Coordinates of C-alpha atoms in Angstrom, one line a residue:
X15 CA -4.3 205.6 -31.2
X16 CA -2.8 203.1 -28.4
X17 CA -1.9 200.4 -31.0
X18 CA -0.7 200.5 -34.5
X19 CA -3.2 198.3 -37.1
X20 CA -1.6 196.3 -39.5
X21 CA -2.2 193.1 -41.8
X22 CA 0.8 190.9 -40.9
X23 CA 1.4 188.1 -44.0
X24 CA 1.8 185.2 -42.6
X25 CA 1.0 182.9 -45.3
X26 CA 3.5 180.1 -45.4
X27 CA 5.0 181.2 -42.3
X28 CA 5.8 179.0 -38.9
X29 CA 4.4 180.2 -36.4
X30 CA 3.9 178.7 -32.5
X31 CA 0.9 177.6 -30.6
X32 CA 1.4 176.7 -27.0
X33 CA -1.8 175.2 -25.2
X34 CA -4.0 172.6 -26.2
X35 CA -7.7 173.8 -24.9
X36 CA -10.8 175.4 -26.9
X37 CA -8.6 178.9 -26.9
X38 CA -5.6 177.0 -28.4
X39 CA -7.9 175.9 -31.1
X40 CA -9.9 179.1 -31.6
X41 CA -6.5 181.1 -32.2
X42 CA -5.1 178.1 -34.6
X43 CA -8.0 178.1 -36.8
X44 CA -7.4 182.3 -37.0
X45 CA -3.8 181.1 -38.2
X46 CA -4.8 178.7 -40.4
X47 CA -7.1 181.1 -42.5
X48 CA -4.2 183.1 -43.0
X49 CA -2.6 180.5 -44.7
X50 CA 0.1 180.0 -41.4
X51 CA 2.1 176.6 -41.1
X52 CA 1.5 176.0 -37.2
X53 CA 3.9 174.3 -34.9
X54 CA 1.5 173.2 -32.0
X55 CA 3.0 172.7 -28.7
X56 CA 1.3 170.8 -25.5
X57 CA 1.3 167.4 -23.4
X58 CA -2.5 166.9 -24.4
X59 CA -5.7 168.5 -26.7
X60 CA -9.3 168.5 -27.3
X61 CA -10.4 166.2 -29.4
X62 CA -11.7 168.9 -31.5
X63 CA -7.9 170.5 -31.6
X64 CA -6.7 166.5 -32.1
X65 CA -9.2 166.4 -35.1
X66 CA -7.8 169.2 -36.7
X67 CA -4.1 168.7 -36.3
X68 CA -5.1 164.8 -37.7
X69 CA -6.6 166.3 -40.4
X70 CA -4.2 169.2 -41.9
X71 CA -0.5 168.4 -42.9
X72 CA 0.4 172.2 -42.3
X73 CA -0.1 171.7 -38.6
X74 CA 2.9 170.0 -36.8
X75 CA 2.3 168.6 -32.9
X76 CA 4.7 168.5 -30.1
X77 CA 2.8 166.3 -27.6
X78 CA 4.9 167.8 -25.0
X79 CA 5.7 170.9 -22.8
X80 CA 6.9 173.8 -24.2
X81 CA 10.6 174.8 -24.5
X82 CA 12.6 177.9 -24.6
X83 CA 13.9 176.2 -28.4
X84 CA 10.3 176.4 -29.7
X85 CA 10.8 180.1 -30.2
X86 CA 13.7 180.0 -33.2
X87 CA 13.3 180.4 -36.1
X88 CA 9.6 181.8 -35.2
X89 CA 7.9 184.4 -37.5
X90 CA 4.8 184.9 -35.0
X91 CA 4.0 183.3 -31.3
X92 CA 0.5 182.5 -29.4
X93 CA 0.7 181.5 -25.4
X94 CA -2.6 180.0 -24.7
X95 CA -2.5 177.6 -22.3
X96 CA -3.8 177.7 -18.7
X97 CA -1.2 178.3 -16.6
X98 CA -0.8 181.8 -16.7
X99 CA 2.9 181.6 -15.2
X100 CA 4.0 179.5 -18.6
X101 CA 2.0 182.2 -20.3
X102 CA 4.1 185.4 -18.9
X103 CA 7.7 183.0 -19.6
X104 CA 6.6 182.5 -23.1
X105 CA 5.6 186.3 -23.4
X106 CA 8.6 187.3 -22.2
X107 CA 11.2 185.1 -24.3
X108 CA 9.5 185.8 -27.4
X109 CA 9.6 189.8 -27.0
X110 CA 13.2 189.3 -26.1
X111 CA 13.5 187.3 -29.4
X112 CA 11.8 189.8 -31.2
X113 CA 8.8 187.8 -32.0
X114 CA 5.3 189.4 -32.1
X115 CA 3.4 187.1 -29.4
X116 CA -0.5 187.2 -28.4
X117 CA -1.1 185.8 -24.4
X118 CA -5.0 184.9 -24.8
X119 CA -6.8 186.7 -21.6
X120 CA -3.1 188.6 -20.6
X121 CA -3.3 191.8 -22.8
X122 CA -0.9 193.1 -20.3
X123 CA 2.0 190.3 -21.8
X124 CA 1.4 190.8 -25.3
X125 CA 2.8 192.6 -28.0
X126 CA -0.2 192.7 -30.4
X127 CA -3.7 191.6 -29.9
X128 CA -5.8 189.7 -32.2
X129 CA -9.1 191.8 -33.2
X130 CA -12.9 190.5 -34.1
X131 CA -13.0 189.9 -38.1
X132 CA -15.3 190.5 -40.9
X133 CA -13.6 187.8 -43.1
X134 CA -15.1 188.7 -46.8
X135 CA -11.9 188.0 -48.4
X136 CA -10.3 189.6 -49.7
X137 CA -11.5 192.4 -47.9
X138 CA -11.1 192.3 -44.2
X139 CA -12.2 194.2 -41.0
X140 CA -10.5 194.3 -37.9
X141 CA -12.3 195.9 -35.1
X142 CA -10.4 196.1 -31.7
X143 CA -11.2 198.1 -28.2
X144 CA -7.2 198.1 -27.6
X145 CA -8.0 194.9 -24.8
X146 CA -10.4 197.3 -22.7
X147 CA -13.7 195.0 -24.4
X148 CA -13.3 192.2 -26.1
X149 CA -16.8 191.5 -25.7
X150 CA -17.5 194.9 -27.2
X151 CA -15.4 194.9 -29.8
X152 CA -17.5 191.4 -30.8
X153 CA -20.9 193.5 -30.9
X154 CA -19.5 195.8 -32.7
X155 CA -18.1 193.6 -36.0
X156 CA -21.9 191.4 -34.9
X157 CA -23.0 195.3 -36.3
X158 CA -20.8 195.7 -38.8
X159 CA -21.6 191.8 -40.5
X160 CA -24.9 193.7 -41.7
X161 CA -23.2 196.6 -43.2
X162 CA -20.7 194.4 -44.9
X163 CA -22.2 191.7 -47.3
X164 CA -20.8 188.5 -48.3
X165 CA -20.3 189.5 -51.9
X166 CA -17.9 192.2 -50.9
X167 CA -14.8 189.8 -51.2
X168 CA -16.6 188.8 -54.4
X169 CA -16.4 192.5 -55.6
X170 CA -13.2 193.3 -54.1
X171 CA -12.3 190.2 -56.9
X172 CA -13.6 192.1 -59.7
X173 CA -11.5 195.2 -58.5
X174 CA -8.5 193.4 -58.9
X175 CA -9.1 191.6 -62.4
X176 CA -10.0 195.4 -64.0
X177 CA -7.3 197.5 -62.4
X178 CA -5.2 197.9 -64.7
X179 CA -7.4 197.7 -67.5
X180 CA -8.8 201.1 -65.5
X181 CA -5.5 202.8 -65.5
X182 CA -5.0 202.6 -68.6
X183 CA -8.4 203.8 -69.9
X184 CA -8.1 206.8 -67.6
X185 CA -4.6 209.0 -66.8
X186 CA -5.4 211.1 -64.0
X187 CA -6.2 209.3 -61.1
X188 CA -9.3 211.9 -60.4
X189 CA -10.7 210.2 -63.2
X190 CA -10.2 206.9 -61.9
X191 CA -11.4 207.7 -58.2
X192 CA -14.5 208.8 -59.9
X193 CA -15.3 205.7 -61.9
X194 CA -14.7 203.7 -59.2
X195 CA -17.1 205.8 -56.9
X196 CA -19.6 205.2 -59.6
X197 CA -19.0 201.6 -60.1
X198 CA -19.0 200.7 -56.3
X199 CA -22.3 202.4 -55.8
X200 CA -24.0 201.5 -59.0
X201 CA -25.3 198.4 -60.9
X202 CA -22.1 196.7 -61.3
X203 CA -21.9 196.0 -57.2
X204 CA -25.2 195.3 -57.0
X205 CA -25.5 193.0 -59.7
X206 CA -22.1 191.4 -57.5
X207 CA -23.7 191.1 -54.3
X208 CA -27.3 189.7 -56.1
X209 CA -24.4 186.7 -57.4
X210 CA -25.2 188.2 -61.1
X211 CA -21.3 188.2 -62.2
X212 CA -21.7 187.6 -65.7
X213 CA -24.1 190.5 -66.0
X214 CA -21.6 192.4 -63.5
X215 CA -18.7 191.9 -66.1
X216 CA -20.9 192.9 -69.0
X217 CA -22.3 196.2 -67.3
X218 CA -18.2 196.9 -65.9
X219 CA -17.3 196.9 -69.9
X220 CA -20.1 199.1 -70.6
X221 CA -18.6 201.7 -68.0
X222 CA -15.4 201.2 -69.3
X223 CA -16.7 201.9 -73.4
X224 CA -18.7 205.0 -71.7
X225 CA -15.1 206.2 -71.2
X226 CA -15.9 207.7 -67.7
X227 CA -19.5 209.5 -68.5
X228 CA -22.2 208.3 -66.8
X229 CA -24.8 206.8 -68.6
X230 CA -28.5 208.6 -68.2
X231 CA -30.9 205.5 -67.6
X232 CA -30.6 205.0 -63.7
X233 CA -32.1 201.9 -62.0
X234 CA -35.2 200.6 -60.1
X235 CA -35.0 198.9 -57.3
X236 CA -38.2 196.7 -56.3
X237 CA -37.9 196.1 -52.8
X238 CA -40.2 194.2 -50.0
X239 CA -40.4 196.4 -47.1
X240 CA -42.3 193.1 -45.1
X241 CA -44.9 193.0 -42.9
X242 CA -44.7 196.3 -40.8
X243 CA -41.5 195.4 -37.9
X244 CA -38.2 197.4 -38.9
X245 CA -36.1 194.7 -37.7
X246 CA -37.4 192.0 -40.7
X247 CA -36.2 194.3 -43.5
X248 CA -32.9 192.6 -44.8
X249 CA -29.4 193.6 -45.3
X250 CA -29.7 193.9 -48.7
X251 CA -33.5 195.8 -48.3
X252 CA -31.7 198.1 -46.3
X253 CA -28.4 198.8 -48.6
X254 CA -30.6 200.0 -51.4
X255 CA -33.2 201.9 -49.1
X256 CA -29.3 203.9 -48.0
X257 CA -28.9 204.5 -51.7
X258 CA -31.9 205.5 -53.3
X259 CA -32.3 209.1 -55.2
X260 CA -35.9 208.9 -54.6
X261 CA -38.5 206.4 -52.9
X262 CA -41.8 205.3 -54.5
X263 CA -44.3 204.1 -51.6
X264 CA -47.6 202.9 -50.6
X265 CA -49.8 202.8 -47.4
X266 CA -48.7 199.6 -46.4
X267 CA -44.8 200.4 -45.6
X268 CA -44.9 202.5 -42.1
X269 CA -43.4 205.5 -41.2
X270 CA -40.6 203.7 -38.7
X271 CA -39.3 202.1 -42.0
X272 CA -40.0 205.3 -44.3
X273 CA -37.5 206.9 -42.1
X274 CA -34.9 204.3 -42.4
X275 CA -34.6 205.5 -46.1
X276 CA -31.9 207.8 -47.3
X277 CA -32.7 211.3 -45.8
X278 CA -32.3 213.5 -48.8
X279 CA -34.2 211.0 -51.2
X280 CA -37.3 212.4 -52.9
X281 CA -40.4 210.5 -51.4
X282 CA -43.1 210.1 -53.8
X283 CA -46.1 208.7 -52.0
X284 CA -48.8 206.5 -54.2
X285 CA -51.3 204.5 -52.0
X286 CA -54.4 202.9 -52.9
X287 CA -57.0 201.7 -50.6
X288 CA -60.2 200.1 -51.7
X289 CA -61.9 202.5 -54.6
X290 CA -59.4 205.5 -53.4
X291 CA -56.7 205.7 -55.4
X292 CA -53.5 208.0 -55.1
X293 CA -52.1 207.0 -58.2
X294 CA -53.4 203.7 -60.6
X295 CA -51.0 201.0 -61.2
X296 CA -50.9 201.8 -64.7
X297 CA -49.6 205.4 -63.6
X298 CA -46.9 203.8 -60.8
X299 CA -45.5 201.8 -63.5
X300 CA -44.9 204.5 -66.2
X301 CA -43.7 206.5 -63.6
X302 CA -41.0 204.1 -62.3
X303 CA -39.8 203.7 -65.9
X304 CA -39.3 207.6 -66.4
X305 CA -37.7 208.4 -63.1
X306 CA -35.2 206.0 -64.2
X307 CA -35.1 207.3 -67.3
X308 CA -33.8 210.8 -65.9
X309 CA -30.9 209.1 -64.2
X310 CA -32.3 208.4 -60.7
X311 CA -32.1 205.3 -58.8
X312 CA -35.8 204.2 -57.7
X313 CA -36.9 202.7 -54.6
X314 CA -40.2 201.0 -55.0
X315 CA -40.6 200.0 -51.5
X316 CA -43.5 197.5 -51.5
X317 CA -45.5 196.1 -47.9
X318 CA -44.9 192.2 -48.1
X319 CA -43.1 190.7 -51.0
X320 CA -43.2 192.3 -54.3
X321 CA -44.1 188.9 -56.4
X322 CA -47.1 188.2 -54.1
X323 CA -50.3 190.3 -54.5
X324 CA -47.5 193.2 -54.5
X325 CA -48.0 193.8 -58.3
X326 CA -44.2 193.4 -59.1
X327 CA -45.3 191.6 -61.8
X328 CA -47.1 194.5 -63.4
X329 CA -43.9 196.8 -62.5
X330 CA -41.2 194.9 -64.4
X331 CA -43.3 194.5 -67.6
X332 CA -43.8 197.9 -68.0
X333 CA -39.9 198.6 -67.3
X334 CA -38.4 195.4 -69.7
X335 CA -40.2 196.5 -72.1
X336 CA -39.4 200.7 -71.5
X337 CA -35.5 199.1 -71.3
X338 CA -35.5 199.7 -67.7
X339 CA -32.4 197.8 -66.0
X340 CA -34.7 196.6 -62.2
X341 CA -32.9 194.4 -59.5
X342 CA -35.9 192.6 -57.3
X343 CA -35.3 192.1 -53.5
X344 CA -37.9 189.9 -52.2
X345 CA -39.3 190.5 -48.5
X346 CA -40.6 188.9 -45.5
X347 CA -44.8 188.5 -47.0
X348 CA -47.4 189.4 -44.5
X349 CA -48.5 185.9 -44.4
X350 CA -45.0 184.2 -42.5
X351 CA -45.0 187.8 -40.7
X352 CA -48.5 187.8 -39.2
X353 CA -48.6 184.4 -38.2
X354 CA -45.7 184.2 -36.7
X355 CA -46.4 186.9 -34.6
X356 CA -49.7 186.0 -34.0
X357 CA -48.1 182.5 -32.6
X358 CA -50.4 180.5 -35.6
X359 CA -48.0 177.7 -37.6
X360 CA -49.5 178.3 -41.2
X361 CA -48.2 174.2 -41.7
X362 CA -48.8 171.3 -38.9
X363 CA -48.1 167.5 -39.7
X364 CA -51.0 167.1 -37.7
X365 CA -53.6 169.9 -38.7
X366 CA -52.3 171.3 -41.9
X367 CA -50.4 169.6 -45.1
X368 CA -50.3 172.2 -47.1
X369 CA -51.0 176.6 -47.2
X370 CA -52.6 178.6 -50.1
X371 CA -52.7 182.5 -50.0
X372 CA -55.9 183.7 -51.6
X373 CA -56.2 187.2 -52.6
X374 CA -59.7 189.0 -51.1
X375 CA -61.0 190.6 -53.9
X376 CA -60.0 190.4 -57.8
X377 CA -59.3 193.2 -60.0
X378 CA -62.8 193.7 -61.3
X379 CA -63.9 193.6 -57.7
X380 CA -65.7 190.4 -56.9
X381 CA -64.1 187.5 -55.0
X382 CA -64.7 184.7 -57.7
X383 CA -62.3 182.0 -55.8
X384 CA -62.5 178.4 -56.6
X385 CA -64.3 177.5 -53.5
X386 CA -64.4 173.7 -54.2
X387 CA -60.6 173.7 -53.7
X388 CA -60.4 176.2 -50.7
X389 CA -62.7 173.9 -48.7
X390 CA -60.5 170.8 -49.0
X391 CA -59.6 169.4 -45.3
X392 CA -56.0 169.3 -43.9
X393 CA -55.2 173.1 -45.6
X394 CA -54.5 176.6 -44.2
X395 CA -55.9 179.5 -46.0
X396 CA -54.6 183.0 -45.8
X397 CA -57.0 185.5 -47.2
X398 CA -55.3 188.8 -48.4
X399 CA -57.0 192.4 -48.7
X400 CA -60.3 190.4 -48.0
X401 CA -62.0 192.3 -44.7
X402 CA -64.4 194.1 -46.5
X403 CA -65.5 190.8 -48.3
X404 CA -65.2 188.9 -45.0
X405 CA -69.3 187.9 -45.0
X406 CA -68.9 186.2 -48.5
X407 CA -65.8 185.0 -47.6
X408 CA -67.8 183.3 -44.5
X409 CA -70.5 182.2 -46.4
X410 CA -68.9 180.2 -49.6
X411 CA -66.7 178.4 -47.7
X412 CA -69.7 177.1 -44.9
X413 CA -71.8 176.5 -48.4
X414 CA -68.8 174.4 -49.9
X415 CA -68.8 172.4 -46.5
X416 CA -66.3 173.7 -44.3
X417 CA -67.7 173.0 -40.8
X418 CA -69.6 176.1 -39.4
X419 CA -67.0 175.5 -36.0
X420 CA -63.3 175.5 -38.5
X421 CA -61.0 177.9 -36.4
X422 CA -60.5 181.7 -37.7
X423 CA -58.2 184.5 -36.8
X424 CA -58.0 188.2 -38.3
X425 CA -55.0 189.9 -37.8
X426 CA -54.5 193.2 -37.7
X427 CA -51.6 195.1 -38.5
X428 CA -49.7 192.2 -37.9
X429 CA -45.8 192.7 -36.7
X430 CA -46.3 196.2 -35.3
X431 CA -47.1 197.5 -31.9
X432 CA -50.5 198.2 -33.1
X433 CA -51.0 194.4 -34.1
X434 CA -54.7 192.8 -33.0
X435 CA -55.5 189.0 -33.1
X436 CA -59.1 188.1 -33.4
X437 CA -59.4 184.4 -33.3
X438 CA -63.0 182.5 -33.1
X439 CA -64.6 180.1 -35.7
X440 CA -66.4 181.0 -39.1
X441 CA -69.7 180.7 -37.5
X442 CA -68.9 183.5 -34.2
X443 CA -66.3 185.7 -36.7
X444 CA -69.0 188.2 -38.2
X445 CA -70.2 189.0 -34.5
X446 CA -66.9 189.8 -32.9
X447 CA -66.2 192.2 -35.9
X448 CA -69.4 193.7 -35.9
X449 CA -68.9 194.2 -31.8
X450 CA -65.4 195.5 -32.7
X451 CA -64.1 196.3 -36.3
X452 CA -60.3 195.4 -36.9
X453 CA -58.4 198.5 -38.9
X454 CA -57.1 197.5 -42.3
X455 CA -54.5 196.0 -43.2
X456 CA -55.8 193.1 -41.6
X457 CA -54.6 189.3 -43.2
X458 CA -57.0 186.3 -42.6
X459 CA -56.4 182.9 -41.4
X460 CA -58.3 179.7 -41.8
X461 CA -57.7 176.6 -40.5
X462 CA -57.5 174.0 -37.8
X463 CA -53.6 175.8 -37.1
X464 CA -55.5 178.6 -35.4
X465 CA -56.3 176.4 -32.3
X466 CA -52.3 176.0 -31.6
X467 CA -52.3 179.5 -30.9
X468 CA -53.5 178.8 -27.2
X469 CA -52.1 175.8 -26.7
X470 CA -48.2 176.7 -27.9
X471 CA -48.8 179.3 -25.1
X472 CA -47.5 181.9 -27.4
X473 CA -45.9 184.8 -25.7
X474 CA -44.1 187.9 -28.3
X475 CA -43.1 191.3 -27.7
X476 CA -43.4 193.8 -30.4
X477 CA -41.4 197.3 -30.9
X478 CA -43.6 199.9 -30.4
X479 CA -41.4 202.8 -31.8
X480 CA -43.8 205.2 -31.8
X481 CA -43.9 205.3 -27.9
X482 CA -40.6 203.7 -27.1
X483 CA -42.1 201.5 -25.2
X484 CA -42.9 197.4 -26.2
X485 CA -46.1 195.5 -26.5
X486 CA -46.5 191.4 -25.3
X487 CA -49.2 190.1 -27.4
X488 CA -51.0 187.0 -25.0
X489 CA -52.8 184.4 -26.5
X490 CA -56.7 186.1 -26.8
X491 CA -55.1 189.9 -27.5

């Protein structure tokens, strides 16, 4: 280890700025946030460093050059100006002084260096390359950002107001380490991070009363998995995928984000297709309740967004009323997903006012749809599950007057590398199909929006994990 890290207080404490330029101003604001009263030192600024020092009383400006007097009675010194000469003088005084200084772009003159922050506070991350890559040491916190969420300062908070409330209830600090381990992992952080703090207070005293013993019930976690593409997951998706003690799943979540889930979980797999059924709904939703009920924390990793045609609604009646605790994560829906990278806008000021999604086919199997209103002008329509229904689907909205030439595109297994686009107009659709048959999933779009695919001039390049390789999808693929 070349360099020793420590948090330095600083809060209250003078400390010099020499250099009035975008650095000058970067390295102030860093000073600032640590609560630092700044003496600023330089013949001019930017107006964005003028703005600031007009702006906060704790910031005092010399508008002049700097002098070997500017060093007393210093807690911590910055040289950033451009005149790397200046910069090596005030280096040198201040380590004769005894005052920490930072030379911005001069790692060889200084006497610490300022890392890349993850500022939750009050939990902080420094990440430093010891001055070999600064620019490396940036993509590494950009990394870490997703790792850390925002509501970690806010949990760090919660720490801090039960602490001693902790020590008391338990002696032996093995006891403590163990309730915190428990409360870091479990429902009390999440319920932090979700911004649920009342119920995050209520379920810490709960702990606390359980006197250290876990309780049995565990937890489900209904979480939208997206469209197909990894990379659309979200943070918090991906923290509770990490954390799981088993993963309930259905043919529309790929193997690329199967394998993102925590290794050892238990993978428990219940896809339907049309008429073939793994498991029925009835069966997934007992079965989410008793898992939980043995302690376990659940993973129901759902293609789309669970509250739309995900049957998330079904899931968290059954476990309210089994007493189930659930958190709900929604996802990136195969609608935005497909379209997007299909280059088709679902909404146009020009073309399209307004979007409905339309599930193909209803529970007793028919596609009963109130035509009237899917055939009103100025709309996009986005047809769910409804390939195998695609001829009906054709033929009510031509019989409700939608003109025979209205734009169409299927998509197939939008967002992955194996994605399809098959635009053409209700009237020509049937053909192309019948010539070549998309694979299911595949989401439908109606609507004048279609047409922008070709002239937005669309260009997007997909993953494709399974080969390693990417795919550009060109407007006609």
């Amino acid at each position: 280890m070349d360099l020793l890290p420590i948090f330095l207080d600083i809060n209250n404490e003078p400390c010099l700025v020499v250099g009035g330029g975008p650095i000058a101003l970067r390295k102030l604001q860093n000073l600032r946030r640590a609560g630092a009263r700044v003496r600023l030192v330089s013949p001019e600024l930017v107006p964005e460093l003028a703005a600031s020092v007009e702006e906060d009383a704790a910031i005092t400006w010399y508008q002049r050059r700097f002098d070997d007097e500017d060093l007393l009675d210093i807690r911590l010194a910055i040289a950033a100006t451009d005149d790397r000469a200046v910069n090596r003088r005030i280096a040198a005084l201040a380590k004769a002084a005894r005052v920490p200084v930072n030379v911005a772009d001069q790692p060889e003159d200084c006497s610490f260096i300022m890392p890349s922050v993850i500022d939750r506070s009050p939990v902080v991350v420094a990440v430093s390359t010891g001055t070999a890559s600064p620019v490396l040491a940036r993509m590494i916190r950009a990394r870490l950002e997703s790792l850390v969420p925002a509501g970690y300062g806010r949990l760090a908070e919660l720490c801090a107001r039960y602490r001693d409330r902790v020590k008391e209830r338990f002696e032996r600090q093995r006891d403590r380490r163990r309730f915190w381990d428990r409360v870091l992992q479990g429902g009390v952080a999440e319920r932090v991070f979700s911004g649920h703090l009342k119920e995050a207070d209520a379920h810490m005293e709960r702990e606390l009363a359980a006197g250290g013993n876990p309780t049995d019930m565990g937890e489900v976690y209904l979480v939208g998995a997206g469209p197909g593409d990894p990379d659309l997951l979200t943070f918090r998706a991906l923290r509770l995928m990490q954390q799981a003690d088993v993963v309930v799943y259905d043919r529309l979540v790929g193997k690329p984000i199967i394998d993102m889930v925590r290794r050892d979980a238990e993978h428990v797999y219940v896809g339907k297709q049309r008429n073939q059924h793994t498991m029925r709904q009835e069966e997934i939703n007992k079965l989410l309740a008793q898992l939980a009920k043995e302690g376990k924390r659940v993973l129901r990793l759902k293609g789309g967004d669970p509250f739309i045609f995900g049957r998330g609604g079904e899931e968290i009646d059954t476990l309210a009323a089994e007493g189930v605790p659930f958190q709900v994560v929604p996802g990136i829906t195969a609608a935005n997903g497909c379209a997007c990278y299909a280059g088709i806008p679902l909404t146009h000021r020009a073309y399209a006012q307004s979007v409905t999604f339309v599930t193909g086919h209803l529970k007793d199997g028919t596609i009963n749809l109130n035509w009237r209103q899917l055939a009103e002008p100025h709309q996009t329509i986005v047809f769910y599950m409804g390939l195998v229904g695609l001829p009906v689907i054709v033929d009510k909205l031509i019989e409700h007057g939608v003109a025979p030439d209205m734009p169409i595109a299927l998509v197939q297994q939008g967002t992955t590398h194996m994605q399809k686009v098959y635009p053409a107009t209700l009237k020509t659709i049937l053909a192309r199909v019948e010539e070549d048959p998309p694979e299911p999933p595949t989401l439908i779009i109606v609507g004048d929006v279609v047409n922008l695919r070709d002239k937005l001039d669309w260009f997007t390049t997909i993953p494709d994990r399974e080969q390693g390789a990417t795919t550009p999808l060109l407007p006609g693929d």
